[in-house]
Short mmCIF file of N, CA, C and O in Angstrom, two decimals:
data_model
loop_
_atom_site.label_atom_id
_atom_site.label_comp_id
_atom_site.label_asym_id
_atom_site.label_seq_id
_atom_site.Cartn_x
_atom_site.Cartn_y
_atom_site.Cartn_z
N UNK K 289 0.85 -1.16 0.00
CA UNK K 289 0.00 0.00 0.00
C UNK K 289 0.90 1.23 0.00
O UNK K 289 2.03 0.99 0.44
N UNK K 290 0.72 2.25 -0.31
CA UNK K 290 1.44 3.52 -0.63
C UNK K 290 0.44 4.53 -0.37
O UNK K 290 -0.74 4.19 -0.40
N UNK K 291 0.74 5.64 -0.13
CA UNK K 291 0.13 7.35 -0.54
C UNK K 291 -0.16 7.70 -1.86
O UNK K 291 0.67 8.01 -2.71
N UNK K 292 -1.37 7.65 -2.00
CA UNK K 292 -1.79 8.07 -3.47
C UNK K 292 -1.18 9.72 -3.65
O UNK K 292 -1.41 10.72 -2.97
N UNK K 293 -0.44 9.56 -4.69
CA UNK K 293 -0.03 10.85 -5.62
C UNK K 293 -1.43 11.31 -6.12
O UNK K 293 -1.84 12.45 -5.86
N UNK K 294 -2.05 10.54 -6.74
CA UNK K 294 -3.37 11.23 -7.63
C UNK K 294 -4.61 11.72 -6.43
O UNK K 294 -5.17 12.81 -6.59
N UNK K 295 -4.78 11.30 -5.89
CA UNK K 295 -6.00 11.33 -5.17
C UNK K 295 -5.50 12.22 -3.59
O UNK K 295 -6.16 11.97 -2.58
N UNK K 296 -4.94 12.69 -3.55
CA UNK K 296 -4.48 13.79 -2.08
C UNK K 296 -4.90 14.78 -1.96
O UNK K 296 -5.20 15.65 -2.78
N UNK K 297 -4.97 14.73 -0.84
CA UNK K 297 -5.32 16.46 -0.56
C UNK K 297 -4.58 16.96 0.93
O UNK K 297 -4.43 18.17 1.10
N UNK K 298 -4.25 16.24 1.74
CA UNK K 298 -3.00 16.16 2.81
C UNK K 298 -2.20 15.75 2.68
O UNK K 298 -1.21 16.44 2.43
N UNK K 299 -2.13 14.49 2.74
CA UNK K 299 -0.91 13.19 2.94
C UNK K 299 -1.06 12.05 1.87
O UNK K 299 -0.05 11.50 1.42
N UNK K 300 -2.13 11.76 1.54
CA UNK K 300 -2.38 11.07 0.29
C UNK K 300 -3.28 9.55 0.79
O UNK K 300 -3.85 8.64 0.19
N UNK K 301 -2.91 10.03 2.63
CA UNK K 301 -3.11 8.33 3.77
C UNK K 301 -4.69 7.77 3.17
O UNK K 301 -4.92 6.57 2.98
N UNK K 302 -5.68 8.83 2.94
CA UNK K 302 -6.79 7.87 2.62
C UNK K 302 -7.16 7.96 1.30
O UNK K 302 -8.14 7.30 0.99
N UNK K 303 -6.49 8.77 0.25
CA UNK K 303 -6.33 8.20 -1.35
C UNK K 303 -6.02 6.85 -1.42
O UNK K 303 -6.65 6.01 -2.06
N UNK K 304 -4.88 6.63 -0.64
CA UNK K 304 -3.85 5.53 -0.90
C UNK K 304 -4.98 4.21 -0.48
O UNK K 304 -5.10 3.03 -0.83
N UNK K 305 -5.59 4.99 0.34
CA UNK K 305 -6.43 3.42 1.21
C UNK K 305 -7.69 2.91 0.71
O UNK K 305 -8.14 1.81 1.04
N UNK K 306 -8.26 3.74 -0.12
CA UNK K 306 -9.10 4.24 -1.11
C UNK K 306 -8.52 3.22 -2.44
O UNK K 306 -9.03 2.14 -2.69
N UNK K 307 -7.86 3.56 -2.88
CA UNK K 307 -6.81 2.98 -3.82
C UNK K 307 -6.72 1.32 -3.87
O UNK K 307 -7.00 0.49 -4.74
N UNK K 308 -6.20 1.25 -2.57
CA UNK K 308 -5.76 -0.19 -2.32
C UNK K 308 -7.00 -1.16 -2.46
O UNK K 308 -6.85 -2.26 -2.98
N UNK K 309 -8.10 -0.77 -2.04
CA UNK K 309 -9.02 -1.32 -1.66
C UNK K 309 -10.58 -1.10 -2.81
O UNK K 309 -11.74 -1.44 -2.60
N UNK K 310 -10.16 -0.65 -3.59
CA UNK K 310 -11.59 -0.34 -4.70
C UNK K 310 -12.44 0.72 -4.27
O UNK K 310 -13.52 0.84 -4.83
N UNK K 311 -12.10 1.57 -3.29
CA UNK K 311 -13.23 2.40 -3.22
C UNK K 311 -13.05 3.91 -3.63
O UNK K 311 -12.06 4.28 -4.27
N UNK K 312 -14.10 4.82 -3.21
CA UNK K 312 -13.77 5.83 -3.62
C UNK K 312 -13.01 7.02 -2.81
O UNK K 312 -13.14 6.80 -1.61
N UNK K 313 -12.56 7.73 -2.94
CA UNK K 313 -11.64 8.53 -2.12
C UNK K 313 -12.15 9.50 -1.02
O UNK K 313 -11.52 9.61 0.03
N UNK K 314 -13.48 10.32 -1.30
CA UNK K 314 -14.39 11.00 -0.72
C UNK K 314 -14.94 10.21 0.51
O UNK K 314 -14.89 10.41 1.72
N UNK K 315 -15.60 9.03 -0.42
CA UNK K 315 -16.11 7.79 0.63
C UNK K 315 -15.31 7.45 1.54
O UNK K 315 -15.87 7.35 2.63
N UNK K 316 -13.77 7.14 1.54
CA UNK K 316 -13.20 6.95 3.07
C UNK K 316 -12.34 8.01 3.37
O UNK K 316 -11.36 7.77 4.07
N UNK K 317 -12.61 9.66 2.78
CA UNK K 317 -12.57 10.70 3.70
C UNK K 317 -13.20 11.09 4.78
O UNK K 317 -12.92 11.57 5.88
N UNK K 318 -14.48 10.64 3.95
CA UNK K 318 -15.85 11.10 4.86
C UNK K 318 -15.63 10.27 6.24
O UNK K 318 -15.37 10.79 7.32
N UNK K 319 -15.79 8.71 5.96
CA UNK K 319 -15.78 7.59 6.99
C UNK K 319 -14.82 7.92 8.25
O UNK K 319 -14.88 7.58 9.43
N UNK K 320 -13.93 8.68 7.54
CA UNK K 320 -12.56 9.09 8.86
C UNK K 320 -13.00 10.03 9.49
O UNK K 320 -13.03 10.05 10.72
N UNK K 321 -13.49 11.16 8.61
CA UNK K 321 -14.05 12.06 9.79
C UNK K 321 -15.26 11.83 10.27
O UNK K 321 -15.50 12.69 11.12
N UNK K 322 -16.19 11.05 10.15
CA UNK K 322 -16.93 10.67 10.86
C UNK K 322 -16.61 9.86 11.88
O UNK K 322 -17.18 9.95 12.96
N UNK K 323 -15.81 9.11 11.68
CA UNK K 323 -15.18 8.27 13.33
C UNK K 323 -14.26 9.31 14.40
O UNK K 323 -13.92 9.19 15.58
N UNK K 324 -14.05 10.50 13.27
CA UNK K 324 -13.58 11.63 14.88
C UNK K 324 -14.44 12.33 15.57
O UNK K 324 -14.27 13.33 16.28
N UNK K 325 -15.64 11.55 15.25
CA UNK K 325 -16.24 12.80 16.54
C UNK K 325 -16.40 10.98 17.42
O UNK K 325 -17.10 10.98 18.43
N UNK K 326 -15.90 9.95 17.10
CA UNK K 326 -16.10 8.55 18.38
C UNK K 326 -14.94 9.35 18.93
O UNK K 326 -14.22 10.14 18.31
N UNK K 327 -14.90 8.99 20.25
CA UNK K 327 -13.90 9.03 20.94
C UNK K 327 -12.77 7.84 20.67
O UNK K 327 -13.09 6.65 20.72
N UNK K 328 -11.50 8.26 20.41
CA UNK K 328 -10.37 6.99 19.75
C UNK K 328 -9.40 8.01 19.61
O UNK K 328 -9.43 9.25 19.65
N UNK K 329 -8.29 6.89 19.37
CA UNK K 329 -6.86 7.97 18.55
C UNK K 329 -7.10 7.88 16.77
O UNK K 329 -6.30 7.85 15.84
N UNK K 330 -8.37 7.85 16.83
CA UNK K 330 -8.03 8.11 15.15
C UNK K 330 -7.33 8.93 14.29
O UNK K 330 -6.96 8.50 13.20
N UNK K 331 -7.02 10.39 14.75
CA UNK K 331 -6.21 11.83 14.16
C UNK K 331 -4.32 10.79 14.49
O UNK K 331 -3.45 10.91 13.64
N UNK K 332 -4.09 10.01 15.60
CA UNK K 332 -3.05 9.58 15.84
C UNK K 332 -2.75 8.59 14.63
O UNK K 332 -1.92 8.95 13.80
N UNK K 333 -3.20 7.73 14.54
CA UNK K 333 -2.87 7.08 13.67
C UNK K 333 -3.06 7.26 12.35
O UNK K 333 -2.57 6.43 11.58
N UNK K 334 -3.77 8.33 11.86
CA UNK K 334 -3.59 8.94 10.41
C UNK K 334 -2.13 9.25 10.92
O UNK K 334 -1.20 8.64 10.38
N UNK K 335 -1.93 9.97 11.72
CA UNK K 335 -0.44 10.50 11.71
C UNK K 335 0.71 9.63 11.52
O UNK K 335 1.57 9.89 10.68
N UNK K 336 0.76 8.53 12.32
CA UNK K 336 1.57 7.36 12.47
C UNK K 336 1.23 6.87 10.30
O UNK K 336 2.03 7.20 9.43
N UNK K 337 0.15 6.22 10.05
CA UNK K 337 0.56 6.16 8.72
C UNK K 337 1.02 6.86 7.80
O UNK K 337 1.17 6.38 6.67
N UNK K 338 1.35 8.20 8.10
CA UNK K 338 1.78 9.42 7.12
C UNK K 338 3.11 9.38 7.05
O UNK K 338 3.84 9.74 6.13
N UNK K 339 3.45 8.76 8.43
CA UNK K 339 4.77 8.69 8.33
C UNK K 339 5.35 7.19 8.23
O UNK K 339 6.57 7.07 8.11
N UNK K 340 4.70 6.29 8.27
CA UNK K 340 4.88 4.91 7.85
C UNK K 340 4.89 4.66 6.61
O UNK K 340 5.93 4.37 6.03
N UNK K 341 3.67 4.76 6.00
CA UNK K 341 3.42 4.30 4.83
C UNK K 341 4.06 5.34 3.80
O UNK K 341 4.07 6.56 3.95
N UNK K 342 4.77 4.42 2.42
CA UNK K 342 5.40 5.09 1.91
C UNK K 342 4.99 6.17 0.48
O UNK K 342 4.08 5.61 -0.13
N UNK K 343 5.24 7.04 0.04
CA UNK K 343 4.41 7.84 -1.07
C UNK K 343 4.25 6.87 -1.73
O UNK K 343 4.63 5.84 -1.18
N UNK K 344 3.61 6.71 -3.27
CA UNK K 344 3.32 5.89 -4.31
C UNK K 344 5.00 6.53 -5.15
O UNK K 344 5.63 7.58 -4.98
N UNK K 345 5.29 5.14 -6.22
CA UNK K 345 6.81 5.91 -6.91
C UNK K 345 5.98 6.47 -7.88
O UNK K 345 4.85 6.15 -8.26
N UNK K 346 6.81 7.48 -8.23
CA UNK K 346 6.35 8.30 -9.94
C UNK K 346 6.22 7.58 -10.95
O UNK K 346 6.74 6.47 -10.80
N UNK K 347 5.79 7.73 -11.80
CA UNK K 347 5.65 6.73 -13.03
C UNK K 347 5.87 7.85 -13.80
O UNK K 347 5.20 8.85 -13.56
N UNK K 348 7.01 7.86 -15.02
CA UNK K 348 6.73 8.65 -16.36
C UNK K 348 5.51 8.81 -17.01
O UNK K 348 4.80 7.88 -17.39
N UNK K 349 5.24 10.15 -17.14
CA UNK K 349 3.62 10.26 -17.73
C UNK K 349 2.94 10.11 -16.35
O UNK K 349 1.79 10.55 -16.38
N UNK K 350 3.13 9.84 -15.70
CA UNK K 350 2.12 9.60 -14.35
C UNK K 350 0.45 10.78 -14.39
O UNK K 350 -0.68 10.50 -14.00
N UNK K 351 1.02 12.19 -15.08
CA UNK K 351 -0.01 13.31 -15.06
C UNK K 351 0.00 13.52 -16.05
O UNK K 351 -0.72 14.41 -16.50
#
């Protein structure tokens, strides 16, 4: 799994997850901020994968 280059708008953490998984990018934006108003470390562990998980590589032509 990687950080989507195409699909970001912070970090790329739920493009990428979005990506990996067939769905759409909005759809598990939304889903994340809707689990921050549960009480959890959810904002923590976006953080922890931002810095875990690695960008996507460039591809020539990529844009």
């Amino acid at each position: 799994m990687y950080r989507s280059r195409r699909y970001k708008i912070i970090a790329g953490v739920c493009g990428g997850i979005a990506e990996r998984y067939g769905m759409r990018p909005t759809m598990v934006r939304l889903l994340f901020l809707l689990s921050c108003i549960l009480p959890g470390p959810q904002f923590v562990i976006y953080l922890i994968m931002w810095v875990l998980i690695p960008k996507e590589p460039e591809r020539p032509g990529y844009y």
